XYZ file of N, CA and C in Angstrom:
522
model
N 49.014 -127.069 32.621
C 50.695 -126.416 32.562
C 50.358 -126.101 33.661
N 51.765 -126.822 34.602
C 52.479 -126.958 35.778
C 52.526 -125.537 35.934
N 52.553 -125.437 37.599
C 52.387 -123.833 38.143
C 53.520 -123.166 37.867
N 54.907 -124.339 37.499
C 56.090 -123.723 37.266
C 55.778 -122.891 36.368
N 56.068 -123.697 35.618
C 55.811 -123.157 34.149
C 55.258 -122.009 33.362
N 53.324 -122.014 34.367
C 53.197 -120.558 34.212
C 53.388 -119.684 34.585
N 53.935 -119.705 35.687
C 54.803 -118.580 36.375
C 55.411 -118.073 35.558
N 56.418 -118.625 34.950
C 57.683 -118.206 34.108
C 56.639 -117.504 32.810
N 55.792 -118.089 31.937
C 55.041 -118.192 30.855
C 54.411 -116.626 31.505
N 53.924 -116.182 32.670
C 53.131 -115.094 32.521
C 53.985 -113.969 32.710
N 54.987 -114.362 33.662
C 56.197 -113.066 34.390
C 57.186 -112.857 33.190
N 57.209 -113.641 32.417
C 58.717 -113.292 31.208
C 58.525 -113.146 30.469
N 57.011 -113.646 29.707
C 56.685 -113.610 28.405
C 55.464 -112.529 28.185
N 54.592 -112.991 28.641
C 53.195 -112.336 28.726
C 53.487 -110.495 29.576
N 53.530 -110.434 30.310
C 53.402 -109.004 31.215
C 54.796 -108.503 30.428
N 55.768 -108.799 30.336
C 56.869 -107.773 29.812
C 56.479 -106.631 28.429
N 55.090 -107.293 27.585
C 54.754 -106.968 26.381
C 53.953 -105.549 26.685
N 53.683 -105.353 27.682
C 52.909 -103.924 28.072
C 54.009 -102.676 27.844
N 54.917 -103.109 28.146
C 55.675 -102.089 28.227
C 55.831 -101.145 26.713
N 56.157 -101.995 25.530
C 55.895 -101.570 24.521
C 55.141 -99.977 24.436
N 53.926 -99.992 25.172
C 53.223 -98.591 24.903
C 53.942 -97.605 25.337
N 54.848 -97.455 26.601
C 56.019 -96.449 26.689
C 56.996 -96.138 25.539
N 57.022 -97.231 24.651
C 58.340 -96.849 23.282
C 57.195 -96.070 22.401
N 56.049 -96.474 22.318
C 54.978 -95.836 21.759
C 54.792 -94.151 22.077
N 54.119 -94.377 23.239
C 54.308 -92.657 23.620
C 55.534 -92.032 23.685
N 56.529 -92.581 23.836
C 57.654 -91.343 23.953
C 57.945 -90.693 22.693
N 57.756 -91.961 21.070
C 57.890 -91.518 20.064
C 56.683 -90.825 19.618
N 55.533 -90.840 19.978
C 54.368 -89.896 19.862
C 54.093 -88.722 20.922
N 55.318 -88.247 21.663
C 54.608 -87.505 22.695
C 53.533 -87.816 23.278
N 53.006 -88.866 23.850
C 52.256 -89.212 25.087
C 52.489 -89.552 26.055
N 53.432 -89.081 26.572
C 53.841 -89.533 27.627
C 52.702 -89.286 29.184
N 52.568 -88.152 28.993
C 51.363 -87.276 29.815
C 50.218 -88.190 29.899
N 49.973 -88.646 28.340
C 48.628 -89.176 28.253
C 48.542 -90.973 28.866
N 49.519 -91.391 28.957
C 49.663 -92.736 28.595
C 49.975 -92.540 30.331
N 50.595 -91.935 31.101
C 50.646 -91.537 32.430
C 49.310 -91.083 33.008
N 48.290 -90.601 32.289
C 47.168 -90.441 32.788
C 46.015 -91.535 33.026
N 46.419 -92.402 31.843
C 45.966 -93.505 31.786
C 45.889 -94.557 32.824
N 47.285 -94.344 32.995
C 47.485 -95.613 34.185
C 47.118 -95.208 35.407
N 47.811 -93.620 35.690
C 47.340 -92.885 36.853
C 45.410 -93.404 37.146
N 44.692 -92.733 35.936
C 43.063 -92.890 36.557
C 42.661 -94.282 36.589
N 43.078 -94.816 35.661
C 43.212 -96.356 35.932
C 43.107 -97.353 36.981
N 44.255 -96.920 37.177
C 44.757 -97.776 38.441
C 43.894 -97.328 40.294
N 44.027 -95.809 39.841
C 43.304 -95.227 40.935
C 41.660 -95.641 41.213
N 41.060 -95.787 40.072
C 40.046 -96.073 40.187
C 39.885 -97.601 40.598
N 40.904 -98.695 40.199
C 40.749 -100.222 40.357
C 40.802 -99.800 41.805
N 41.815 -99.005 42.106
C 41.973 -99.245 43.903
C 40.767 -98.665 44.637
N 40.020 -97.487 44.267
C 38.743 -97.437 45.140
C 37.561 -98.335 45.119
N 37.340 -99.010 43.752
C 36.850 -100.064 43.550
C 36.864 -101.014 44.647
N 38.351 -101.603 44.636
C 39.020 -102.605 45.678
C 38.372 -101.933 46.902
N 38.333 -100.877 47.429
C 38.524 -100.342 48.814
C 36.834 -100.168 48.950
N 36.161 -100.065 47.907
C 34.730 -100.188 48.195
C 34.001 -101.377 47.925
N 34.832 -102.826 47.659
C 34.554 -104.259 47.527
C 33.209 -104.413 46.555
N 34.035 -103.531 45.117
C 33.168 -103.697 44.216
C 33.554 -104.635 42.869
N 34.409 -105.793 44.059
C 35.037 -106.947 42.995
C 34.165 -106.997 41.676
N 32.706 -107.271 41.670
C 31.873 -107.629 40.586
C 32.143 -106.768 39.065
N 32.004 -105.290 39.674
C 32.213 -104.401 39.054
C 33.638 -104.496 38.071
N 34.828 -104.531 39.057
C 35.932 -104.749 38.592
C 36.708 -105.236 37.156
N 35.797 -107.031 37.883
C 35.768 -108.041 36.934
C 35.096 -107.898 35.266
N 34.059 -107.202 35.463
C 33.113 -106.731 34.447
C 34.118 -105.916 33.642
N 34.424 -104.442 34.304
C 35.202 -103.762 33.534
C 36.437 -104.444 32.819
N 37.026 -105.666 33.245
C 38.640 -105.953 33.370
C 37.518 -107.354 31.969
N 36.455 -107.771 31.986
C 36.221 -108.663 30.869
C 35.861 -107.922 29.640
N 34.911 -107.283 29.876
C 34.893 -106.124 28.542
C 36.622 -105.679 27.699
N 37.134 -104.751 28.739
C 38.495 -104.156 28.335
C 39.261 -105.671 27.436
N 39.231 -106.778 28.192
C 40.129 -107.744 27.068
C 38.984 -108.386 25.943
N 37.952 -108.229 26.188
C 36.874 -108.435 25.019
C 37.374 -107.539 23.644
N 37.606 -106.324 24.067
C 37.922 -105.264 22.830
C 39.409 -105.453 22.947
N 40.570 -105.925 23.501
C 41.821 -105.817 23.368
C 42.284 -107.185 22.150
N 41.279 -108.146 22.662
C 41.584 -109.651 22.380
C 40.674 -109.695 21.009
N 39.647 -109.202 20.726
C 39.173 -109.113 19.310
C 39.937 -108.680 18.036
N 41.272 -107.949 18.633
C 41.923 -107.316 17.343
C 42.897 -108.796 16.920
N 42.892 -109.602 17.555
C 43.336 -111.241 17.362
C 42.825 -111.873 16.552
N 41.350 -111.639 16.241
C 40.549 -112.618 15.665
C 40.835 -112.560 14.335
N 40.826 -112.787 13.256
C 40.889 -112.834 11.675
C 39.578 -112.813 11.087
N 38.124 -112.259 11.671
C 36.926 -112.161 11.009
C 36.787 -110.958 10.810
N 36.312 -110.828 9.900
C 35.906 -109.820 9.187
C 35.043 -109.015 9.981
N 33.689 -109.810 10.151
C 32.609 -109.378 10.632
C 32.816 -108.860 12.130
N 32.332 -107.214 12.269
C 32.952 -106.870 13.992
C 31.949 -107.956 14.715
N 31.223 -107.397 14.293
C 29.895 -108.743 15.640
C 30.037 -109.751 16.333
N 30.229 -110.749 14.997
C 30.642 -111.742 14.772
C 32.136 -112.138 15.725
N 32.964 -110.903 15.086
C 34.426 -111.076 15.957
C 34.552 -110.787 17.857
N 32.983 -110.215 17.998
C 33.204 -109.585 19.261
C 32.402 -110.523 20.275
N 31.415 -111.476 19.515
C 31.132 -112.344 19.979
C 32.121 -113.742 19.989
N 32.988 -113.964 19.149
C 33.952 -114.836 19.346
C 34.806 -114.865 20.632
N 35.327 -113.411 20.366
C 36.044 -113.359 21.774
C 35.718 -113.376 22.643
N 34.463 -112.671 23.091
C 33.657 -112.968 24.242
C 33.209 -114.710 25.144
N 32.743 -115.471 23.576
C 32.527 -116.801 23.937
C 33.908 -117.102 24.362
N 35.558 -116.868 23.712
C 36.762 -117.492 23.730
C 37.044 -116.908 25.612
N 36.726 -116.097 26.130
C 36.753 -115.506 27.235
C 36.208 -115.903 28.232
N 34.879 -116.442 27.798
C 33.909 -117.013 29.248
C 34.800 -118.597 28.844
N 35.188 -119.721 27.642
C 35.836 -120.342 28.253
C 36.893 -120.079 28.801
N 38.020 -119.024 28.628
C 38.960 -119.329 29.396
C 38.566 -119.073 30.967
N 37.471 -118.535 31.485
C 37.174 -118.303 32.545
C 36.879 -119.401 33.373
N 35.841 -119.923 32.459
C 34.698 -120.923 33.075
C 34.958 -122.445 33.029
N 35.840 -122.534 31.949
C 36.139 -123.992 31.539
C 38.117 -124.592 31.273
N 39.083 -123.928 31.094
C 39.977 -123.929 30.681
C 41.315 -122.895 31.229
N 41.161 -122.387 32.251
C 41.835 -121.495 32.737
C 43.640 -121.661 31.743
N 44.009 -122.704 31.661
C 45.483 -122.715 31.136
C 45.337 -122.387 29.812
N 44.082 -122.474 29.117
C 43.914 -122.116 27.607
C 44.404 -120.961 27.348
N 44.285 -119.599 28.545
C 44.869 -118.514 28.543
C 46.091 -118.106 27.962
N 46.287 -118.989 29.131
C 48.422 -118.835 29.067
C 48.694 -119.190 27.236
N 48.313 -120.353 27.417
C 48.945 -120.594 25.876
C 48.254 -119.556 24.826
N 47.051 -119.207 25.032
C 46.759 -117.979 23.881
C 47.304 -116.640 23.828
N 47.449 -116.326 25.106
C 48.234 -115.594 25.285
C 50.046 -115.489 24.521
N 50.397 -116.173 25.287
C 52.168 -116.628 24.821
C 51.713 -116.887 23.427
N 51.114 -117.840 22.992
C 51.333 -118.098 21.542
C 50.715 -117.449 20.753
N 49.704 -116.770 20.709
C 49.033 -115.820 19.476
C 48.951 -113.966 19.938
N 48.421 -114.126 21.148
C 48.337 -112.537 21.036
C 49.701 -111.590 21.585
N 51.142 -112.427 22.485
C 52.001 -111.281 22.605
C 52.618 -111.407 21.480
N 52.782 -112.573 20.698
C 53.919 -112.272 19.321
C 52.832 -111.868 18.023
N 51.861 -111.373 17.721
C 51.043 -110.681 17.237
C 51.380 -109.197 17.789
N 51.142 -109.160 19.152
C 51.261 -107.752 19.503
C 52.817 -107.036 19.277
N 53.981 -107.568 19.415
C 55.069 -107.492 18.925
C 54.998 -107.333 17.804
N 54.611 -108.152 16.722
C 54.357 -107.454 14.966
C 54.087 -106.385 14.578
N 52.853 -106.234 15.023
C 51.531 -105.339 14.933
C 52.409 -103.740 15.256
N 53.444 -104.150 16.462
C 53.540 -102.660 16.928
C 55.317 -102.509 16.079
N 55.655 -103.657 15.568
C 57.080 -103.304 15.047
C 57.669 -102.045 14.540
N 56.537 -101.735 13.785
C 56.877 -100.249 13.453
C 57.525 -99.352 14.358
N 57.010 -99.253 15.320
C 57.167 -98.358 16.472
C 58.519 -98.892 17.026
N 58.444 -99.990 17.169
C 59.455 -100.831 18.105
C 61.048 -100.886 17.486
N 61.111 -100.927 16.119
C 62.340 -100.779 15.394
C 63.004 -99.533 15.384
N 61.989 -98.352 15.118
C 62.621 -97.077 15.345
C 63.454 -96.806 16.615
N 63.506 -97.513 17.341
C 64.253 -97.177 18.558
C 64.704 -98.624 18.831
N 65.324 -99.624 18.440
C 65.743 -100.624 18.749
C 66.489 -101.195 20.342
N 67.829 -99.950 20.623
C 68.245 -100.336 21.699
C 66.981 -99.771 22.986
N 66.790 -98.726 22.994
C 65.411 -98.420 23.677
C 64.689 -99.781 23.886
N 64.130 -100.199 22.860
C 63.140 -101.519 22.893
C 64.026 -102.321 23.661
N 65.342 -103.014 23.522
C 65.700 -104.024 24.298
C 66.164 -103.499 25.428
N 66.138 -102.473 25.898
C 66.893 -101.980 27.009
C 65.338 -102.507 28.086
N 64.404 -101.595 27.387
C 63.337 -101.649 28.352
C 62.735 -103.106 28.208
N 62.615 -103.842 27.529
C 61.866 -105.231 27.518
C 63.028 -106.073 28.044
N 64.538 -105.802 28.049
C 65.101 -106.759 29.241
C 65.150 -106.363 30.315
N 64.948 -104.674 31.071
C 64.772 -105.117 32.590
C 63.686 -105.190 33.035
N 62.409 -104.638 32.380
C 60.933 -104.964 32.308
C 60.463 -106.423 32.696
N 61.576 -107.574 31.634
C 61.274 -108.677 31.729
C 62.234 -109.439 32.923
N 63.241 -108.782 33.433
C 63.796 -109.246 34.508
C 63.581 -109.009 35.991
N 62.917 -107.566 35.987
C 62.272 -107.514 37.269
C 60.524 -107.873 37.270
N 59.760 -108.243 36.168
C 58.918 -109.481 36.442
C 59.480 -110.478 36.254
N 60.462 -111.194 35.766
C 60.970 -112.804 36.388
C 60.999 -113.022 37.851
N 62.046 -111.642 38.267
C 62.575 -111.829 39.788
C 60.941 -111.552 40.716
N 60.062 -110.686 40.505
C 59.536 -110.387 41.172
C 58.018 -111.781 41.380
N 57.849 -112.462 40.181
C 57.555 -113.681 39.643
C 57.759 -114.488 40.734
N 59.482 -115.114 40.613
C 59.730 -116.121 40.966
C 59.854 -115.798 42.424
N 59.830 -114.495 42.635
C 60.109 -114.595 44.497
C 58.736 -114.571 45.490
N 58.026 -113.724 44.472
C 57.047 -113.655 45.111
C 55.629 -113.762 44.518
N 55.348 -114.848 43.634
C 54.498 -114.986 42.805
C 53.210 -115.244 44.176
N 52.792 -115.785 44.620
C 52.103 -116.340 45.415
C 51.031 -115.005 45.785
N 51.533 -113.771 45.767
C 51.293 -112.358 46.702
C 50.097 -112.251 45.618
N 50.087 -112.868 44.047
C 49.309 -112.194 43.169
C 47.933 -112.967 43.244
N 47.598 -113.785 44.398
C 46.442 -114.294 44.617
C 45.791 -113.524 45.703
N 46.532 -112.350 46.280
C 45.789 -111.351 46.969
C 44.896 -110.825 46.397
N 43.684 -110.410 46.661
C 42.714 -109.400 45.626
C 42.997 -108.089 45.386
N 43.814 -107.633 46.270
C 44.382 -106.070 45.930
C 44.883 -105.913 44.908
N 46.115 -106.987 44.852
C 47.199 -106.734 44.106
C 46.609 -107.892 42.529
N 45.496 -108.205 42.888
C 45.584 -108.949 41.580
C 44.221 -107.568 41.041
N 44.111 -106.654 41.742
C 42.821 -105.856 41.146
C 43.769 -104.738 40.769
N 44.911 -104.735 41.175
C 45.731 -103.596 40.578
C 46.813 -104.201 39.345
N 46.895 -105.312 39.339
C 47.436 -106.051 38.020
C 46.108 -105.845 37.213
N 44.536 -106.153 37.076
C 43.829 -105.792 36.193
C 43.835 -104.535 35.895
N 44.021 -103.300 36.757
C 44.308 -101.874 36.312
C 45.239 -101.721 35.583
N 46.570 -102.380 36.134
C 47.610 -102.064 34.439
C 47.173 -102.594 33.443
N 46.546 -103.837 33.440
C 46.241 -104.385 31.999
C 45.168 -103.753 31.054
N 44.255 -103.284 32.214
C 43.241 -102.384 31.561
C 43.857 -100.958 30.964
N 45.103 -100.791 31.799
C 45.406 -99.180 30.842
C 46.442 -99.722 29.622
N 46.690 -100.775 30.007
C 47.491 -101.074 28.307
C 46.638 -101.237 27.351
N 45.319 -101.664 27.891
C 44.350 -101.880 26.645
C 43.833 -100.930 26.128
N 43.220 -99.804 27.293
C 42.687 -98.213 27.068
C 44.088 -97.484 26.131
N 45.439 -97.385 26.564
C 46.139 -97.031 25.718
C 46.166 -97.746 24.111
N 46.419 -98.649 24.227
C 46.366 -99.810 22.746
C 45.390 -99.237 21.750
N 43.999 -98.993 22.174
C 43.340 -98.797 21.919
C 42.795 -97.129 21.176
N 42.802 -96.117 22.096
C 43.015 -94.964 21.929
C 44.274 -94.508 21.233
N 45.532 -95.023 21.267
C 46.579 -94.512 20.681
C 47.476 -95.285 19.993
N 47.015 -96.048 19.810
C 47.950 -97.358 18.843
C 46.823 -97.579 17.710
N 45.753 -98.427 18.301
C 45.033 -99.021 17.272
C 43.897 -97.686 16.269
């Protein structure tokens, strides 16, 4: 996948989908819980980054990704679903990095919107506005500053944001 296409898919399709947590949190009076998750997770990742604990950050990120992505796998046996998901993530990491972009944009994000549609449709105006604004901001920063994502600190912050999304999804939506 070309660098330019990865940049636009990542910032215009994949990144904005996490803002749906805010819609769910508002409807269920969980804003403070959402903020706590994001604050604690990102603070922890900043501390771990300052202590040069990249291995621990990556382990937590892979565990969180496995827990989150296993929801996308249509296998009834939980153990097999987790094993399959873990192998899929290892494949993304060590064999074909482009495949995760395809997986996220063609399977995970659409499935996320479908499974959260119950909450999103309750406030279509807020859903549209939040997704529109988040997408525009993400596209802008992605277009202007995409190279900054190669910075280890920024990368760890992004992992913290993603793990916060996973935690909120697993604890309060699923």
